[in-house]
Coordinates of C-alpha atoms and ligand atoms in Angstrom, one line a residue:
M1 CA 12.4 18.5 1.2
S2 CA 13.0 20.5 -2.1
H3 CA 14.4 24.1 -2.0
P4 CA 14.4 27.0 -4.3
I5 CA 18.2 26.9 -5.5
P6 CA 19.5 30.3 -5.2
S7 CA 21.7 31.1 -8.3
R8 CA 24.8 32.1 -6.1
T9 CA 25.7 28.2 -5.6
V10 CA 26.9 27.9 -9.2
S11 CA 29.5 29.8 -10.4
P12 CA 31.1 29.6 -13.7
F13 CA 33.2 26.6 -14.8
P14 CA 35.7 25.8 -13.5
I15 CA 35.1 27.5 -10.1
T16 CA 32.0 25.0 -10.0
R17 CA 32.6 21.5 -10.8
L18 CA 29.4 19.6 -9.8
R19 CA 31.3 16.3 -10.7
R20 CA 33.5 16.7 -7.5
T21 CA 31.0 15.7 -5.1
R22 CA 30.3 12.6 -7.2
S23 CA 34.1 11.8 -7.6
S24 CA 34.2 9.0 -4.6
E25 CA 31.7 6.7 -2.7
A26 CA 32.9 8.8 0.3
L27 CA 31.8 12.1 -1.2
R28 CA 28.4 10.6 -2.7
D29 CA 27.8 9.3 0.6
L30 CA 28.1 12.5 2.5
V31 CA 26.1 14.5 -0.1
R32 CA 23.2 11.9 -0.4
E33 CA 20.0 13.9 0.0
N34 CA 17.6 10.9 0.9
S35 CA 17.9 7.5 2.3
L36 CA 15.7 4.5 2.3
S37 CA 15.8 2.2 5.4
V38 CA 14.2 -1.0 6.4
G39 CA 11.7 1.1 8.7
D40 CA 10.2 2.5 5.6
L41 CA 8.9 -0.5 4.4
I42 CA 5.5 -2.1 4.6
W43 CA 5.0 -5.7 3.2
P44 CA 1.7 -6.6 1.6
V45 CA 0.8 -10.4 2.0
F46 CA -1.8 -12.7 0.8
V47 CA -3.5 -15.0 3.0
V48 CA -5.3 -18.5 2.0
D49 CA -6.9 -20.8 4.1
G50 CA -5.4 -24.1 5.0
E51 CA -2.2 -25.4 6.7
G52 CA 1.2 -25.6 5.3
V53 CA 0.0 -23.9 1.9
E54 CA 2.3 -21.8 0.0
Q55 CA 0.8 -21.1 -3.5
D56 CA 2.9 -19.4 -6.2
I57 CA 1.2 -16.4 -7.9
P58 CA 2.1 -16.7 -11.7
S59 CA 1.9 -13.0 -12.4
M60 CA 3.8 -11.9 -9.1
P61 CA 7.1 -14.3 -9.5
G62 CA 8.4 -14.8 -6.0
V63 CA 5.3 -13.9 -4.0
T64 CA 3.1 -16.5 -2.7
R65 CA -0.1 -16.9 -0.9
K66 CA 0.4 -18.4 2.5
S67 CA -1.8 -20.2 5.0
I68 CA -2.0 -18.5 8.6
D69 CA 0.6 -20.8 9.8
A70 CA 3.4 -20.2 7.1
L71 CA 2.4 -16.3 7.6
V72 CA 3.3 -16.4 11.1
E73 CA 6.5 -17.7 10.0
A74 CA 6.9 -14.9 7.7
A75 CA 5.9 -12.4 10.1
H76 CA 8.7 -13.8 12.7
Q77 CA 11.4 -13.3 9.6
A78 CA 10.0 -9.6 8.9
A79 CA 10.3 -8.6 12.6
D80 CA 14.0 -10.1 12.6
L81 CA 14.8 -8.2 9.5
G82 CA 13.4 -4.8 11.1
I83 CA 10.4 -4.6 8.9
P84 CA 7.6 -2.5 10.8
A85 CA 4.4 -3.6 9.2
M86 CA 2.8 -6.0 7.4
C87 CA -0.6 -5.5 5.4
L88 CA -2.8 -8.6 5.1
F89 CA -5.1 -9.5 1.9
P90 CA -7.3 -12.4 2.0
Y91 CA -7.8 -15.0 -0.7
T92 CA -11.7 -15.7 -0.3
D93 CA -13.2 -19.0 -1.2
P94 CA -15.5 -18.2 -3.8
A95 CA -18.4 -19.8 -2.0
L96 CA -18.1 -17.0 0.5
K97 CA -18.7 -14.3 -1.9
T98 CA -22.3 -12.7 -1.6
E99 CA -24.2 -10.0 -2.8
E100 CA -24.3 -8.5 0.6
C101 CA -20.7 -9.4 1.3
E102 CA -21.3 -10.6 5.0
E103 CA -18.1 -12.3 5.1
A104 CA -16.3 -8.9 5.1
W105 CA -17.4 -8.5 9.0
N106 CA -17.3 -12.1 10.0
P107 CA -15.3 -11.8 13.3
D108 CA -13.6 -15.3 12.4
N109 CA -12.9 -14.7 8.6
L110 CA -9.6 -15.6 7.3
S111 CA -8.2 -12.0 7.6
N112 CA -9.3 -11.7 11.2
R113 CA -7.9 -15.0 12.3
A114 CA -4.8 -14.0 10.4
I115 CA -4.5 -10.6 12.7
R116 CA -4.9 -12.3 15.9
A117 CA -2.3 -15.3 15.1
I118 CA 0.2 -12.8 14.0
K119 CA -0.5 -10.5 17.0
E120 CA -0.4 -13.3 19.3
A121 CA 3.0 -14.8 17.9
V122 CA 4.9 -11.8 16.6
P123 CA 3.2 -8.7 18.8
D124 CA 5.9 -6.1 17.9
I125 CA 5.0 -6.1 14.1
A126 CA 2.2 -3.6 13.1
V127 CA -0.6 -5.4 11.4
M128 CA -2.4 -3.3 8.8
T129 CA -5.7 -4.1 7.1
D130 CA -7.6 -3.7 3.9
I131 CA -11.2 -2.3 4.2
A132 CA -13.0 -2.9 0.7
L133 CA -15.6 -5.2 -0.3
D134 CA -14.1 -6.7 -3.3
P135 CA -12.7 -10.1 -1.5
Y136 CA -16.2 -10.9 -0.4
N137 CA -18.3 -9.3 -3.2
A138 CA -19.9 -11.8 -5.7
N139 CA -19.4 -9.2 -8.4
G140 CA -15.8 -8.2 -7.5
H141 CA -16.7 -4.6 -6.5
D142 CA -15.3 -2.7 -3.6
G143 CA -19.1 -1.7 -2.7
I144 CA -22.5 -3.0 -2.7
V145 CA -23.9 -3.3 -6.0
K146 CA -27.9 -2.6 -6.6
G147 CA -29.2 -2.6 -10.2
G148 CA -25.7 -1.8 -11.6
E149 CA -25.0 1.1 -9.3
I150 CA -22.1 0.9 -6.8
L151 CA -24.1 2.4 -3.6
N152 CA -21.9 4.6 -1.4
D153 CA -23.9 5.0 1.9
E154 CA -25.0 1.3 2.1
T155 CA -21.2 0.5 1.5
V156 CA -19.9 2.8 4.3
E157 CA -22.3 1.1 6.8
A158 CA -20.8 -2.2 5.8
L159 CA -17.1 -0.9 5.9
V160 CA -17.8 0.4 9.5
K161 CA -18.7 -3.1 10.4
M162 CA -15.5 -4.6 8.8
A163 CA -13.5 -2.0 10.5
L164 CA -14.7 -2.8 14.0
A165 CA -14.1 -6.5 13.4
Q166 CA -10.8 -5.8 12.4
A167 CA -10.3 -3.7 15.3
D168 CA -11.3 -6.2 17.8
A169 CA -9.1 -8.7 16.1
G170 CA -6.0 -6.5 17.0
A171 CA -5.3 -4.5 13.9
D172 CA -2.9 -1.6 14.2
I173 CA -3.3 0.3 11.0
L174 CA -6.7 0.1 9.3
G175 CA -6.5 0.7 5.4
P176 CA -9.4 1.6 3.9
S177 CA -9.2 1.2 0.0
D178 CA -12.5 1.5 -1.3
M179 CA -12.8 5.1 -2.4
M180 CA -16.3 5.6 -0.9
D181 CA -17.2 9.1 0.2
G182 CA -17.4 9.7 4.3
R183 CA -16.0 6.4 4.9
I184 CA -12.8 7.8 6.8
G185 CA -15.3 9.9 9.3
A186 CA -17.6 6.9 10.1
I187 CA -14.8 4.5 10.8
R188 CA -13.0 7.0 13.0
A189 CA -16.3 7.9 15.2
A190 CA -17.1 4.1 15.2
I191 CA -13.5 3.1 16.3
E192 CA -13.6 5.8 18.8
A193 CA -17.0 5.1 20.1
D194 CA -15.7 1.5 20.5
G195 CA -12.6 2.7 22.8
H196 CA -9.9 2.2 20.0
R197 CA -8.3 5.3 20.6
N198 CA -4.8 4.7 19.4
L199 CA -5.9 2.8 16.3
T200 CA -4.4 4.5 13.5
I201 CA -6.2 4.9 9.9
M202 CA -3.9 5.2 6.9
S203 CA -6.3 6.0 4.0
Y204 CA -6.0 5.0 0.6
T205 CA -7.0 8.7 -0.2
A206 CA -5.4 9.2 -3.9
K207 CA -6.3 5.8 -5.2
Y208 CA -6.6 6.0 -9.0
A209 CA -8.5 3.4 -11.3
S210 CA -5.5 1.9 -12.5
A211 CA -4.7 -0.9 -15.0
Y212 CA -1.7 -1.7 -12.6
Y213 CA -3.9 -3.8 -10.0
G214 CA -4.2 -6.7 -12.4
P215 CA -1.8 -9.1 -10.9
F216 CA -3.3 -8.2 -7.5
R217 CA -6.7 -9.4 -8.5
D218 CA -5.4 -12.8 -9.7
A219 CA -3.7 -12.8 -6.1
V220 CA -6.7 -12.4 -4.3
G221 CA -9.0 -14.4 -6.8
A222 CA -11.0 -11.3 -7.6
S223 CA -10.3 -11.1 -11.5
G224 CA -12.8 -13.4 -12.4
A225 CA -15.6 -12.0 -10.3
L226 CA -15.3 -8.1 -11.3
K227 CA -17.8 -7.0 -13.6
G228 CA -17.0 -3.6 -15.4
D229 CA -14.6 -1.3 -13.9
K230 CA -13.8 1.0 -10.8
K231 CA -14.1 4.4 -12.3
T232 CA -17.0 5.7 -10.4
Y233 CA -15.0 5.4 -7.5
Q234 CA -11.4 5.3 -7.9
M235 CA -10.0 8.4 -9.2
D236 CA -9.2 9.4 -12.9
P237 CA -5.5 9.2 -13.7
A238 CA -5.7 12.4 -15.6
N239 CA -6.4 14.3 -12.2
S240 CA -4.1 15.9 -9.5
D241 CA -5.9 18.9 -8.1
E242 CA -8.8 16.4 -7.2
A243 CA -6.4 14.3 -5.2
M244 CA -5.4 17.5 -3.0
R245 CA -9.0 17.9 -2.2
L246 CA -9.2 14.1 -1.3
V247 CA -6.3 14.6 1.0
E248 CA -7.7 17.5 2.7
R249 CA -11.1 15.8 3.3
D250 CA -9.4 12.4 4.8
L251 CA -7.3 14.4 7.2
M252 CA -10.6 16.5 8.3
E253 CA -12.3 13.1 8.7
G254 CA -9.5 11.6 10.8
A255 CA -7.1 9.8 8.8
D256 CA -3.6 9.8 10.3
M257 CA -1.6 8.7 7.4
I258 CA -2.3 9.5 3.6
M259 CA -1.5 6.9 0.8
V260 CA -1.2 7.5 -2.9
K261 CA -1.6 4.4 -5.1
P262 CA -0.2 3.0 -7.7
G263 CA 3.2 4.4 -6.8
M264 CA 5.9 5.0 -9.6
P265 CA 3.4 6.4 -12.3
Y266 CA 2.1 8.9 -9.6
L267 CA 5.2 10.3 -7.9
D268 CA 4.1 13.7 -8.7
I269 CA 1.0 13.3 -6.6
C270 CA 3.3 12.1 -3.6
R271 CA 5.3 15.2 -4.0
R272 CA 2.5 17.4 -4.0
V273 CA 0.6 15.3 -0.9
K274 CA 4.1 16.1 1.1
T275 CA 4.8 19.5 0.2
E276 CA 1.1 21.1 0.4
F277 CA 0.2 19.1 3.5
G278 CA 3.4 17.9 5.4
V279 CA 1.7 15.0 6.9
P280 CA 2.8 11.1 6.9
T281 CA 2.6 10.3 3.2
F282 CA 3.0 6.6 1.8
A283 CA 2.9 5.1 -1.8
Y284 CA 1.9 1.9 -2.7
Q285 CA 4.3 0.2 -5.0
V286 CA 1.6 -2.2 -6.8
S287 CA 1.3 -5.5 -8.1
G288 CA 1.8 -4.4 -11.8
E289 CA 4.9 -2.2 -10.9
Y290 CA 6.3 -5.5 -9.3
A291 CA 5.2 -7.7 -12.0
M292 CA 6.8 -5.1 -15.1
Q293 CA 10.0 -5.1 -13.1
E294 CA 10.3 -8.6 -12.6
A295 CA 9.3 -9.8 -15.9
A296 CA 11.9 -7.5 -17.6
A297 CA 14.5 -8.8 -14.8
A298 CA 13.5 -12.7 -15.6
Q299 CA 14.4 -12.0 -19.2
G300 CA 17.8 -10.3 -18.5
W301 CA 16.8 -7.1 -19.7
L302 CA 17.1 -5.2 -16.3
D303 CA 19.2 -5.9 -13.4
G304 CA 16.2 -6.7 -11.1
D305 CA 17.9 -5.9 -7.5
K306 CA 19.4 -2.5 -8.9
V307 CA 15.8 -1.7 -10.3
M308 CA 14.3 -2.4 -6.9
A309 CA 16.5 -0.5 -5.0
E310 CA 16.2 2.4 -7.6
S311 CA 12.5 2.5 -7.7
L312 CA 12.0 2.5 -3.9
M313 CA 14.4 5.2 -3.3
A314 CA 12.6 7.3 -5.8
F315 CA 9.6 7.2 -3.6
K316 CA 12.0 8.8 -0.9
R317 CA 12.8 11.4 -3.1
A318 CA 9.2 12.4 -4.0
G319 CA 8.7 12.7 -0.2
C320 CA 7.0 9.6 0.7
D321 CA 7.9 8.6 4.6
G322 CA 7.2 4.7 3.6
I323 CA 6.4 2.3 0.9
L324 CA 4.2 -0.8 0.7
T325 CA 6.2 -3.0 -1.6
Y326 CA 6.1 -6.8 -2.4
Y327 CA 10.0 -6.1 -2.3
A328 CA 10.0 -5.4 1.5
P329 CA 11.8 -8.5 2.6
R330 CA 14.1 -8.6 -0.2
M331 CA 15.0 -4.9 0.0
A332 CA 15.6 -5.4 3.7
H333 CA 17.9 -8.2 3.0
M334 CA 20.1 -5.9 0.7
L335 CA 19.7 -3.0 3.3
E336 CA 21.1 -5.4 5.9
G337 CA 23.7 -6.8 3.8
K338 CA 22.6 -10.2 4.1
Ligands
PBG401 N1 -9.8 -2.6 -2.9 C1 -8.9 -3.9 -3.0 C2 -7.4 -3.5 -3.4 N2 -6.6 -3.1 -2.3 C3 -5.4 -3.1 -2.9 C4 -5.4 -3.3 -4.3 C5 -4.1 -3.2 -5.2 C6 -3.0 -3.6 -5.0 C7 -2.0 -4.0 -5.9 O1 -2.3 -4.0 -7.1 O2 -1.0 -4.5 -5.8 C8 -6.7 -3.5 -4.7 C9 -7.3 -3.8 -5.8 C10 -8.2 -2.9 -6.5 O3 -8.6 -1.9 -6.2 O4 -8.7 -3.4 -7.6

């Protein structure tokens, strides 16, 4: 937390030399204000159909789409590293994409099968889901489209069905990422009525209409499908007060945790959420942030490991309790000294 600095802490030079507490690693350790630990990390992963499959994603070097068996293996490794949660994103066969998006609430869709497989093999790792229609939508949008309009209330009904299917599959954290109005309240009411009393919701509350999602859309196979942009539901990057209204709204409707997305370009929003609401606050370091850092590292223009660690610490300093990051296993290895 940041505190107002009373001027009496700074006497004139040389009584005060602020370099003293930076003069050795030991002193720097003692006065460090924030820390990053493995327990802060949520690992987003991409699931694809098949067996023994690991596909590279060219715009996200080092990240792969994995079939369920490979994903279970990855879940074991994540749990061994102490990573508390994984977040699943399915690559959907284009043949399963429709205008009504029915595959989204199929109890046996790829994502729900993956949830079951992970919870059975590695029960201690928390599984987070994505609730939005875009992987299943013939036109790539997060909501149902009729006559060129992204329909709010009809989409919310579909999202509730999707949430219930994920709850039944054993999800621990539901992640509505669609930005429709009223979806948190509708999902909360439905899962309560269905007896899922401890099921948490991490709302993608302040999700901006961002150009940083490009590589993710390649990873889930949505780039080609998307017609137009997402500006009628995702937020305008120019706005900050509006994000605070969304946080208040989502908390009132039953969200347990709040997320800001993208991450690094929106650290001011993270800080405002934490300072103004004092609730569990998360940021998503998105695909484009990862791609930028890795592209520069591959050129030898940046030190990839150091930039990874610095970028993740920045989220803690901005007030986040945790970070969704494709770096989760790599950062965990570094933190464990492995
Ligand atoms: N609603 C789907 C969704 N969930 C997470 C991301 C982006 C994640 C990333 O870029 O890493 C997106 C893409 C989008 O809204 O277009």
